[in-house]
PDB file of N, CA and C in Angstrom:
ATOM      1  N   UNK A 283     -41.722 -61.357 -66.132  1.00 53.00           N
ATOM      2  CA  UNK A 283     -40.786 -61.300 -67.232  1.00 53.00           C
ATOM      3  C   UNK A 283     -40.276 -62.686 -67.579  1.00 53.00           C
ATOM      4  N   UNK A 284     -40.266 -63.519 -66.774  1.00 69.00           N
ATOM      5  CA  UNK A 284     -39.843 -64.840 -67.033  1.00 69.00           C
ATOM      6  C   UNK A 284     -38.309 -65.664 -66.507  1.00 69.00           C
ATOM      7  N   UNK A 285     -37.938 -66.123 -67.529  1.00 72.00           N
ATOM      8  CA  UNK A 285     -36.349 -66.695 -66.761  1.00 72.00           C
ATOM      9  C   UNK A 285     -35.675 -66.247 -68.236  1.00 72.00           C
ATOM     10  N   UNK A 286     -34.274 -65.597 -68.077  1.00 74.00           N
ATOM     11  CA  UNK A 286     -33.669 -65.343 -69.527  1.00 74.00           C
ATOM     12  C   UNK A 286     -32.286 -65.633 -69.188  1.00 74.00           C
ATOM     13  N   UNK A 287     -31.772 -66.161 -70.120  1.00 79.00           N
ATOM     14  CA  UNK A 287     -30.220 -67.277 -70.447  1.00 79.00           C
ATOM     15  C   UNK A 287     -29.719 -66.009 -71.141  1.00 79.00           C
ATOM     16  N   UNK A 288     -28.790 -65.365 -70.538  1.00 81.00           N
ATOM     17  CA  UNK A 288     -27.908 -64.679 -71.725  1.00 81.00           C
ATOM     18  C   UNK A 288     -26.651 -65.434 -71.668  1.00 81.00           C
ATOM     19  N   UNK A 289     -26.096 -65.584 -73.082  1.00 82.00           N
ATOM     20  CA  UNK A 289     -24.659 -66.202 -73.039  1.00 82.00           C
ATOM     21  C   UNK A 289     -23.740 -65.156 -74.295  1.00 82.00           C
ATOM     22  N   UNK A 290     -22.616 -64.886 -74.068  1.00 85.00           N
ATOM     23  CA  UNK A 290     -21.909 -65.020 -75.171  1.00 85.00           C
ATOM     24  C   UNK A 290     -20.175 -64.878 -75.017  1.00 85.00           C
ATOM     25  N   UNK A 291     -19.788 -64.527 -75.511  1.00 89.00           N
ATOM     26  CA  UNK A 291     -18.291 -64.244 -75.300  1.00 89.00           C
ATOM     27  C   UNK A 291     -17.727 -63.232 -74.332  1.00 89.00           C
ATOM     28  N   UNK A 292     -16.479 -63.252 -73.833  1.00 87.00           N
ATOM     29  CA  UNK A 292     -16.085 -62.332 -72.864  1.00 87.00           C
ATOM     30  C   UNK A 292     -15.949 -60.771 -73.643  1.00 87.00           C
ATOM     31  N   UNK A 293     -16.401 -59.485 -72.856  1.00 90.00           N
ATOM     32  CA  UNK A 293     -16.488 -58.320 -73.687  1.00 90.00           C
ATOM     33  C   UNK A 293     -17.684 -58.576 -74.281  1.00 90.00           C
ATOM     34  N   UNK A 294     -18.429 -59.011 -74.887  1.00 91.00           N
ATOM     35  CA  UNK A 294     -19.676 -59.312 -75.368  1.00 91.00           C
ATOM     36  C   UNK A 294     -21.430 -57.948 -74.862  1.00 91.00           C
ATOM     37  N   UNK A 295     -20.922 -58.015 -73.787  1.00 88.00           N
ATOM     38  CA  UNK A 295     -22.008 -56.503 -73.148  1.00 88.00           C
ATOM     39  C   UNK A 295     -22.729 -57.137 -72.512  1.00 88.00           C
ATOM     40  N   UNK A 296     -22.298 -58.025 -72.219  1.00 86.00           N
ATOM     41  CA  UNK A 296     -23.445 -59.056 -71.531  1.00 86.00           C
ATOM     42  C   UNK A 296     -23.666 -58.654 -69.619  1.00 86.00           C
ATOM     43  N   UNK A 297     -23.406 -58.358 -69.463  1.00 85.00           N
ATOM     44  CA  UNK A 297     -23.255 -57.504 -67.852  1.00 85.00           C
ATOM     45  C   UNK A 297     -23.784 -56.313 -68.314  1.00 85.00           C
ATOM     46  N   UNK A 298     -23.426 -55.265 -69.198  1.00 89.00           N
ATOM     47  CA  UNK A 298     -24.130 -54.393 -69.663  1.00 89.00           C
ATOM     48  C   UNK A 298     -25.371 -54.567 -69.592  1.00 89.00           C
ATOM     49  N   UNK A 299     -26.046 -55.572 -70.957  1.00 89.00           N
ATOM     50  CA  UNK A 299     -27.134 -56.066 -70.923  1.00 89.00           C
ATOM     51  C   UNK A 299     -28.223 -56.402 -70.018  1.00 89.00           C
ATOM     52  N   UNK A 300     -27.277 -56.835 -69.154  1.00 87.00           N
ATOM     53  CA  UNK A 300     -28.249 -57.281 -67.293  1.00 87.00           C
ATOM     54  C   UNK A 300     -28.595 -56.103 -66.606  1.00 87.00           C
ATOM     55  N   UNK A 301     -27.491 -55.117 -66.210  1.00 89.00           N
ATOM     56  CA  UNK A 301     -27.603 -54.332 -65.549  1.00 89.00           C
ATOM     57  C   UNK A 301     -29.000 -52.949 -66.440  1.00 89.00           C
ATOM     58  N   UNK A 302     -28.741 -53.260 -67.418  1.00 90.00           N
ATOM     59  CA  UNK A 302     -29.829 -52.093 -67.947  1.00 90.00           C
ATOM     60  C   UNK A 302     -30.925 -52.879 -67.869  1.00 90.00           C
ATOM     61  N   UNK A 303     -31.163 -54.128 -68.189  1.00 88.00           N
ATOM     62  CA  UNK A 303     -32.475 -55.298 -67.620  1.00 88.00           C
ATOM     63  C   UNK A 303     -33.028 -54.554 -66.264  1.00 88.00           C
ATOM     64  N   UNK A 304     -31.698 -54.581 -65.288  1.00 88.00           N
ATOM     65  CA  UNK A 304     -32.164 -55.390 -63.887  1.00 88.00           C
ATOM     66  C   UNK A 304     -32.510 -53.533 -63.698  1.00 88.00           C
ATOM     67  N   UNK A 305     -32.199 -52.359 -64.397  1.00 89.00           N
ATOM     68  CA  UNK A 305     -32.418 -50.915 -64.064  1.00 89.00           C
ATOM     69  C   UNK A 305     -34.194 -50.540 -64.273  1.00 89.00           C
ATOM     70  N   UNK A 306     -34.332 -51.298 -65.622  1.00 88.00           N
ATOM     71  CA  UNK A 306     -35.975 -51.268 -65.762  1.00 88.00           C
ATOM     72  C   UNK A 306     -36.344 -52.060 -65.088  1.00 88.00           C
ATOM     73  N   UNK A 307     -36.392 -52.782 -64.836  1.00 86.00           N
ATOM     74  CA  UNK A 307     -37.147 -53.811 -63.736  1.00 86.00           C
ATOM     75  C   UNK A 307     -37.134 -53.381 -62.079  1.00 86.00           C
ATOM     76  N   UNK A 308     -36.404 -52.660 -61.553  1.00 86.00           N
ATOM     77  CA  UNK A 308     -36.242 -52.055 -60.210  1.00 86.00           C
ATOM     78  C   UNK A 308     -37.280 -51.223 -60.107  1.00 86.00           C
ATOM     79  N   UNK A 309     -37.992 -50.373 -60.873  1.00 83.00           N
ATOM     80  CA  UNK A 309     -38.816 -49.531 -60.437  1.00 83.00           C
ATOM     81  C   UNK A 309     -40.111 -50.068 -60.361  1.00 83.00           C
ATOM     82  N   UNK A 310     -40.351 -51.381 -60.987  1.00 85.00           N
ATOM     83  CA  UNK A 310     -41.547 -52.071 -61.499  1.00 85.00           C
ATOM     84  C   UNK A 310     -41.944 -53.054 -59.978  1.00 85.00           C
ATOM     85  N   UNK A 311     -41.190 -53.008 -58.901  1.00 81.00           N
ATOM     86  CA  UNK A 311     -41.209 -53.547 -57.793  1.00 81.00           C
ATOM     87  C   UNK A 311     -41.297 -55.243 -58.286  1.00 81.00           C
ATOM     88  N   UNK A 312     -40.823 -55.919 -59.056  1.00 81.00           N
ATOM     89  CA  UNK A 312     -41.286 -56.986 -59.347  1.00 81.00           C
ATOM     90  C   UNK A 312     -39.462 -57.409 -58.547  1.00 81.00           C
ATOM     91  N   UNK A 313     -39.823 -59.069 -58.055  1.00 82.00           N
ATOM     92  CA  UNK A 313     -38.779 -59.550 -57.889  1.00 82.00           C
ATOM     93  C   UNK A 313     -37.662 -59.953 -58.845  1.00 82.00           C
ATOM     94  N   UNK A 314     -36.239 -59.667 -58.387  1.00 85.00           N
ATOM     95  CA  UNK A 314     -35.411 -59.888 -59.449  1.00 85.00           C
ATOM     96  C   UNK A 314     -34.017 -60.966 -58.885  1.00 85.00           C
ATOM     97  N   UNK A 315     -34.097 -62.254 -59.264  1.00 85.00           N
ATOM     98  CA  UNK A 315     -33.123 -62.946 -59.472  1.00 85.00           C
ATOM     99  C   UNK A 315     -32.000 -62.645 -60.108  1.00 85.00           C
ATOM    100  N   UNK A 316     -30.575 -62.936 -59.896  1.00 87.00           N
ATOM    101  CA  UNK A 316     -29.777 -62.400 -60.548  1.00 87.00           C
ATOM    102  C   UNK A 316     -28.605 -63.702 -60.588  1.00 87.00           C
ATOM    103  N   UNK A 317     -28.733 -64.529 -61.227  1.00 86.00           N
ATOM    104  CA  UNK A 317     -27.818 -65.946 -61.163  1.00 86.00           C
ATOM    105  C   UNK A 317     -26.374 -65.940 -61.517  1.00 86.00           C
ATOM    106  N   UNK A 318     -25.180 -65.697 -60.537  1.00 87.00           N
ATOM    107  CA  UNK A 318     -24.243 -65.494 -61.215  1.00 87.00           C
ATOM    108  C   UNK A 318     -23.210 -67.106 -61.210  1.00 87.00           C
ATOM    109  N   UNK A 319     -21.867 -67.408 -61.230  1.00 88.00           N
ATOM    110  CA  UNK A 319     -21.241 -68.422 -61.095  1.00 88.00           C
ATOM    111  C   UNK A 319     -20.644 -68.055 -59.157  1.00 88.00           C
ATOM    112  N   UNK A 320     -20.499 -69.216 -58.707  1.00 90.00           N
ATOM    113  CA  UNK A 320     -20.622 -68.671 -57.346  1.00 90.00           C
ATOM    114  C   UNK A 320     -19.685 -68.156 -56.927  1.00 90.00           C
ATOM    115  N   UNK A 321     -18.191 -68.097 -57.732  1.00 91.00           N
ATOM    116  CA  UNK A 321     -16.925 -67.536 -57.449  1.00 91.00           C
ATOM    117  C   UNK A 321     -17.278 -66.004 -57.431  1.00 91.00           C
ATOM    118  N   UNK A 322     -18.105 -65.586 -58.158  1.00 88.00           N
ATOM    119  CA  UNK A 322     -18.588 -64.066 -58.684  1.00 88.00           C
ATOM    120  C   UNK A 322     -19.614 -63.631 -57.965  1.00 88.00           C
ATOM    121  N   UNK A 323     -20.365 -63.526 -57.242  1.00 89.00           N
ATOM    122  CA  UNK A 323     -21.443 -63.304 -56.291  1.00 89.00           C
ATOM    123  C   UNK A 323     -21.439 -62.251 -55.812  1.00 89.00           C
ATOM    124  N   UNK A 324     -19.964 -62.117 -54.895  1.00 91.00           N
ATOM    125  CA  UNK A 324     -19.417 -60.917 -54.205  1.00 91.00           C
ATOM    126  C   UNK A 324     -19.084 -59.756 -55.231  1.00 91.00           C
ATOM    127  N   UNK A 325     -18.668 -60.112 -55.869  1.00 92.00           N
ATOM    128  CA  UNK A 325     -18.281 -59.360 -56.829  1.00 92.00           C
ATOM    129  C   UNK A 325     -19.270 -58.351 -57.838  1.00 92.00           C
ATOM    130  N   UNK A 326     -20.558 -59.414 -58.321  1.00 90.00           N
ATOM    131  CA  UNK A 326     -21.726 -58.857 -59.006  1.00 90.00           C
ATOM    132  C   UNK A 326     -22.439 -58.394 -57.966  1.00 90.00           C
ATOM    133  N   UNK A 327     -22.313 -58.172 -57.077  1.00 90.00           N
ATOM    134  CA  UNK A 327     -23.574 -57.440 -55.658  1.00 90.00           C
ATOM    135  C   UNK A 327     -22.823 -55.916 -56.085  1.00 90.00           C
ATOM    136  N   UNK A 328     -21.243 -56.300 -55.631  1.00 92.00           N
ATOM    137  CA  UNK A 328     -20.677 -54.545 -55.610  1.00 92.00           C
ATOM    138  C   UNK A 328     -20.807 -54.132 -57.117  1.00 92.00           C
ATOM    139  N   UNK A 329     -20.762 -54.700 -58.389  1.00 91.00           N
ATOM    140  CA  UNK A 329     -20.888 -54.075 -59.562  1.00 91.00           C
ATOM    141  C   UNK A 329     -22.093 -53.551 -59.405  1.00 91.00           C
ATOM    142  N   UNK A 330     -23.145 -54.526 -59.094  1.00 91.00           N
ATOM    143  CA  UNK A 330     -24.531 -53.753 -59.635  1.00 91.00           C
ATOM    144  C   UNK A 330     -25.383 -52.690 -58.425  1.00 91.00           C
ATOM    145  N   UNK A 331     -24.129 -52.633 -57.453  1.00 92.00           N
ATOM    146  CA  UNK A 331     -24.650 -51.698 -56.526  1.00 92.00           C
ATOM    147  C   UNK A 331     -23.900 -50.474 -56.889  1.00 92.00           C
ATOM    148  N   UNK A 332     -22.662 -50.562 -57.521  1.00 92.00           N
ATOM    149  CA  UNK A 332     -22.076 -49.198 -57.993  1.00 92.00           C
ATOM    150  C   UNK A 332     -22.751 -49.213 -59.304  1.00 92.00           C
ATOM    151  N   UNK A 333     -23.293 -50.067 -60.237  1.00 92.00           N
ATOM    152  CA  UNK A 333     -23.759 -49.215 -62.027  1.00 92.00           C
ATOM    153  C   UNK A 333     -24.911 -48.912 -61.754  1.00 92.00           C
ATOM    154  N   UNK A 334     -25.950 -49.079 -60.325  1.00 90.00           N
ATOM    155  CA  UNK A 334     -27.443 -49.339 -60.028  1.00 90.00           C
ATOM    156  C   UNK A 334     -27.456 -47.847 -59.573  1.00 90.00           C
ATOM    157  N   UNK A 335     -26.316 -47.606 -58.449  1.00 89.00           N
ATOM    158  CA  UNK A 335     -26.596 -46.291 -57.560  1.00 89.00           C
ATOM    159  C   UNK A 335     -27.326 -46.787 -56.604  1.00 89.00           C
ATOM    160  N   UNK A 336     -26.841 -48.212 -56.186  1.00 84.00           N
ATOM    161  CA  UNK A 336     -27.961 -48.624 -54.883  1.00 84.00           C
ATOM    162  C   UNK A 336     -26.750 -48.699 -53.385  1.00 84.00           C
ATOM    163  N   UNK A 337     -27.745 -48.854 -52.303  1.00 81.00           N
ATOM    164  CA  UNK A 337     -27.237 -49.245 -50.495  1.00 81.00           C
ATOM    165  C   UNK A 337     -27.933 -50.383 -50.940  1.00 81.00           C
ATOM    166  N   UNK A 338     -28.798 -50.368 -50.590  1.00 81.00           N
ATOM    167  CA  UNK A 338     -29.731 -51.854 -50.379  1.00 81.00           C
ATOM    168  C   UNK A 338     -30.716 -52.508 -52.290  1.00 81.00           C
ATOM    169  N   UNK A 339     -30.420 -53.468 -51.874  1.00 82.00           N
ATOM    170  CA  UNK A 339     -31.097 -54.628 -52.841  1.00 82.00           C
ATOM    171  C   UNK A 339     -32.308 -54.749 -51.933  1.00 82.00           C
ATOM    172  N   UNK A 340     -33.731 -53.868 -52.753  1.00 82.00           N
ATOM    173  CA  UNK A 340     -34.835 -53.919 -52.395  1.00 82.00           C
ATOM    174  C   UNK A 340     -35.757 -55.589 -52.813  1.00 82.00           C
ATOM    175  N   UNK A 341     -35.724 -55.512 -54.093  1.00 83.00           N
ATOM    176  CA  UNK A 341     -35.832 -56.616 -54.851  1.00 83.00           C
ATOM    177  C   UNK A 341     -35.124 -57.444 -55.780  1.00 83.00           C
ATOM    178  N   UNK A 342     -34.113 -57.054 -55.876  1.00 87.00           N
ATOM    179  CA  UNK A 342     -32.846 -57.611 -55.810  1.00 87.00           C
ATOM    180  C   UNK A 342     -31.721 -58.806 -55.257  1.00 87.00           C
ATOM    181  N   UNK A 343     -32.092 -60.493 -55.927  1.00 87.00           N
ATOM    182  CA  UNK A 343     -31.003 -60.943 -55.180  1.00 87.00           C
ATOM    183  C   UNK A 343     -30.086 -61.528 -56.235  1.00 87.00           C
ATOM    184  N   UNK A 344     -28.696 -61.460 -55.632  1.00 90.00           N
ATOM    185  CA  UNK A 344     -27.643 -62.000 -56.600  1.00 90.00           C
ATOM    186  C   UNK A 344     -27.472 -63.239 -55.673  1.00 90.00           C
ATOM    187  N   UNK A 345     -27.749 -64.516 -56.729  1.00 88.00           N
ATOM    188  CA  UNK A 345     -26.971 -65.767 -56.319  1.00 88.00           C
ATOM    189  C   UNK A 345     -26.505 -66.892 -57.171  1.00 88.00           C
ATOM    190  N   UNK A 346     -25.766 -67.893 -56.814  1.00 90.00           N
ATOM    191  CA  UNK A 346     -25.325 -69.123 -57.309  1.00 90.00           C
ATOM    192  C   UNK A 346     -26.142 -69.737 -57.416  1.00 90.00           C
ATOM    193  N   UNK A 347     -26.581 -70.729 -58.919  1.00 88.00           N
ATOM    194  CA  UNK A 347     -26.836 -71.907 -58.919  1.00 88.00           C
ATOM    195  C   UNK A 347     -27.094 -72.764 -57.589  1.00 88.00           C
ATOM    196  N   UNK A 348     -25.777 -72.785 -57.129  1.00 91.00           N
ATOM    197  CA  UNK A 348     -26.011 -73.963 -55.824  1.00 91.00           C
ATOM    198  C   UNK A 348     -26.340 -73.166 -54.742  1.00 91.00           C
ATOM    199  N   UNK A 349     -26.777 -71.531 -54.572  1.00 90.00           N
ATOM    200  CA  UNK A 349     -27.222 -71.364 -53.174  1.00 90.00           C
ATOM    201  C   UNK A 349     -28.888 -71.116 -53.280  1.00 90.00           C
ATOM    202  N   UNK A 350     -29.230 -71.037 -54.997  1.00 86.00           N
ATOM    203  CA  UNK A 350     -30.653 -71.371 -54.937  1.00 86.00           C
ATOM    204  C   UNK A 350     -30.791 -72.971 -55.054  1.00 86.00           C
ATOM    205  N   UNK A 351     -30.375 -73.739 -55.367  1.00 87.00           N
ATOM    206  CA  UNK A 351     -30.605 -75.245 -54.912  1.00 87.00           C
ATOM    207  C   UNK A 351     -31.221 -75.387 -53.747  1.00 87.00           C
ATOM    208  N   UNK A 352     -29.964 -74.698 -52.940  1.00 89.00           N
ATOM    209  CA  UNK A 352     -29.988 -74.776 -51.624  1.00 89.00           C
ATOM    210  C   UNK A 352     -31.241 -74.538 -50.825  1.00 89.00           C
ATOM    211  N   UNK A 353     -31.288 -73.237 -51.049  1.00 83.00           N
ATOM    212  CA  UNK A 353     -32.688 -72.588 -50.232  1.00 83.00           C
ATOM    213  C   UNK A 353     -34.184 -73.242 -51.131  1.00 83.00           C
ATOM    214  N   UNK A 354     -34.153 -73.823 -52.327  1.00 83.00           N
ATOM    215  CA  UNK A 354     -35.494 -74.347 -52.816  1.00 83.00           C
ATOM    216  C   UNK A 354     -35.693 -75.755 -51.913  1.00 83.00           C
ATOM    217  N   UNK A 355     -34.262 -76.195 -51.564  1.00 86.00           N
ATOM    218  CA  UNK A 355     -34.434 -77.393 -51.133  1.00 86.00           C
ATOM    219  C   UNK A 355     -34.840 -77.481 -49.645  1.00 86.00           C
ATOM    220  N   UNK A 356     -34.272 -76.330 -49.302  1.00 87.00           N
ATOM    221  CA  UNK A 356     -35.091 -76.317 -47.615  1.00 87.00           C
ATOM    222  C   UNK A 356     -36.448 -75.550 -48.111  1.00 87.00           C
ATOM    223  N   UNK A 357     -36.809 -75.318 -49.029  1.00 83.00           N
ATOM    224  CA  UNK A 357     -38.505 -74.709 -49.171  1.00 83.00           C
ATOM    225  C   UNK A 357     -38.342 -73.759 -49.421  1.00 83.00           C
ATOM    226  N   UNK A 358     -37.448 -72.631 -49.181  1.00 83.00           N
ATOM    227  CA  UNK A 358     -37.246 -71.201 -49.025  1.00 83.00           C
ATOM    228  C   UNK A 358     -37.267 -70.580 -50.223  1.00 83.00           C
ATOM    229  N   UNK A 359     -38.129 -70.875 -51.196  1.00 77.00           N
ATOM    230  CA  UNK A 359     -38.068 -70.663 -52.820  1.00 77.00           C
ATOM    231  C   UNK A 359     -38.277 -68.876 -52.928  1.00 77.00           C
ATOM    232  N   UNK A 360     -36.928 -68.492 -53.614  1.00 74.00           N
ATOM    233  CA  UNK A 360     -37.084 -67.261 -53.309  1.00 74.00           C
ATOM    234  C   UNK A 360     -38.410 -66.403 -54.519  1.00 74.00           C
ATOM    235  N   UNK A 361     -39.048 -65.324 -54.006  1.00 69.00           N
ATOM    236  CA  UNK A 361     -40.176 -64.695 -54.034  1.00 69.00           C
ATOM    237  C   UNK A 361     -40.569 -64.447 -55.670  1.00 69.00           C
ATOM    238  N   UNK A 362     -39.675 -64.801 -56.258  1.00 64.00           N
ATOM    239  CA  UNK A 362     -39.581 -63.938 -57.919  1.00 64.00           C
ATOM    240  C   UNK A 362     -40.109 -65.814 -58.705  1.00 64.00           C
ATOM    241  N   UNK A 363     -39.667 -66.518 -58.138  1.00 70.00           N
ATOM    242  CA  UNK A 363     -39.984 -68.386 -58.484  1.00 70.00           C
ATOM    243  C   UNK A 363     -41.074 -68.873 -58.036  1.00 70.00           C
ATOM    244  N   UNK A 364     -41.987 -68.560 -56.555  1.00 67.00           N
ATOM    245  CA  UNK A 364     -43.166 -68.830 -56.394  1.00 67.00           C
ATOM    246  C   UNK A 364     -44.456 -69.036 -57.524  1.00 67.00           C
ATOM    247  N   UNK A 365     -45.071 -70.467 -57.664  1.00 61.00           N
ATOM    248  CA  UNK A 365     -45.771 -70.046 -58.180  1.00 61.00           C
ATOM    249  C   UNK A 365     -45.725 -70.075 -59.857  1.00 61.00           C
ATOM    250  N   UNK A 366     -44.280 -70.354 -59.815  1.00 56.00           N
ATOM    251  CA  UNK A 366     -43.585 -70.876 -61.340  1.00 56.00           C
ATOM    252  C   UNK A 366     -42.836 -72.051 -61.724  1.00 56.00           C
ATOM    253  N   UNK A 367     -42.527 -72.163 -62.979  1.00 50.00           N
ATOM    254  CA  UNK A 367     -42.767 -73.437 -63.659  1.00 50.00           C
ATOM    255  C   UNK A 367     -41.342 -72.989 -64.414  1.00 50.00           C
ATOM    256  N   UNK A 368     -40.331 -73.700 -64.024  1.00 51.00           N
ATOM    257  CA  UNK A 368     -39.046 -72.985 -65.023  1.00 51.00           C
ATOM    258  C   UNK A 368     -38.545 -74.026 -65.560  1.00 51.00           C
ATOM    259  N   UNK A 369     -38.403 -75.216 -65.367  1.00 48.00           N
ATOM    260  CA  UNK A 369     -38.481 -76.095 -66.471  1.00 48.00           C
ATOM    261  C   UNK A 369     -39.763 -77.147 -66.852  1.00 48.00           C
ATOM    262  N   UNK A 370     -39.858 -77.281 -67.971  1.00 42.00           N
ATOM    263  CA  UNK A 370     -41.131 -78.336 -68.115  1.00 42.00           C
ATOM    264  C   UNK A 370     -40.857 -79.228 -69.194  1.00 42.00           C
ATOM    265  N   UNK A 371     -40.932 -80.477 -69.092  1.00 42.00           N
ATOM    266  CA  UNK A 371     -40.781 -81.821 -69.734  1.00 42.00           C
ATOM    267  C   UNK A 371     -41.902 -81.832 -70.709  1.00 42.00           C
ATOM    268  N   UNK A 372     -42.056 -82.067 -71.470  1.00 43.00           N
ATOM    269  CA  UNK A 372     -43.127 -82.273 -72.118  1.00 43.00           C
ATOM    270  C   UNK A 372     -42.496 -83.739 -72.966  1.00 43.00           C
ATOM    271  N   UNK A 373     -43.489 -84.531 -72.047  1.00 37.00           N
ATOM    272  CA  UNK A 373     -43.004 -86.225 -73.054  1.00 37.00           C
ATOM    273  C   UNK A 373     -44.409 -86.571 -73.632  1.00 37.00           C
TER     274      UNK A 373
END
């Protein structure tokens, strides 16, 4: 599916929007990134485990900016990024 930027205003449906994303995409077994701001992490695991109807995040991970830094930088590139190209320069 790729990498997708949603932005817009607060109230906007934009969590809406994700969570019905991240509902079709769960059955498709494909890996799913879920990038939130890192204050919110805890917070978007329990939302999308109560709007999902989930226990466990099969393919499913919610994280920060800086805790995927983190783990690309020790190598640990999580499973849904392998193999991909998410920004590209073209000079």
């Amino acid at each position: 599916m790729g990498v997708h930027c949603l932005t817009g205003r607060r109230g906007s449906g934009k969590t809406t929007r994700c969570v019905e994303t991240i509902r079709k995409l769960l059955g498709t077994g494909a890996p799913i990134l879920f990038l939130v701001p890192e204050q919110d992490t805890v917070e978007a695991e329990m939302h999308l485990a109560g709007a999902l109807n989930l226990s466990v995040f099969w393919n499913l991970e919610v994280l920060s900016l800086k805790r995927l830094a983190q783990r690309i930088g020790r190598g640990d590139v999580p499973e849904g990024l392998k193999d991909k190209t998410i920004f590209s320069l073209d000079m």
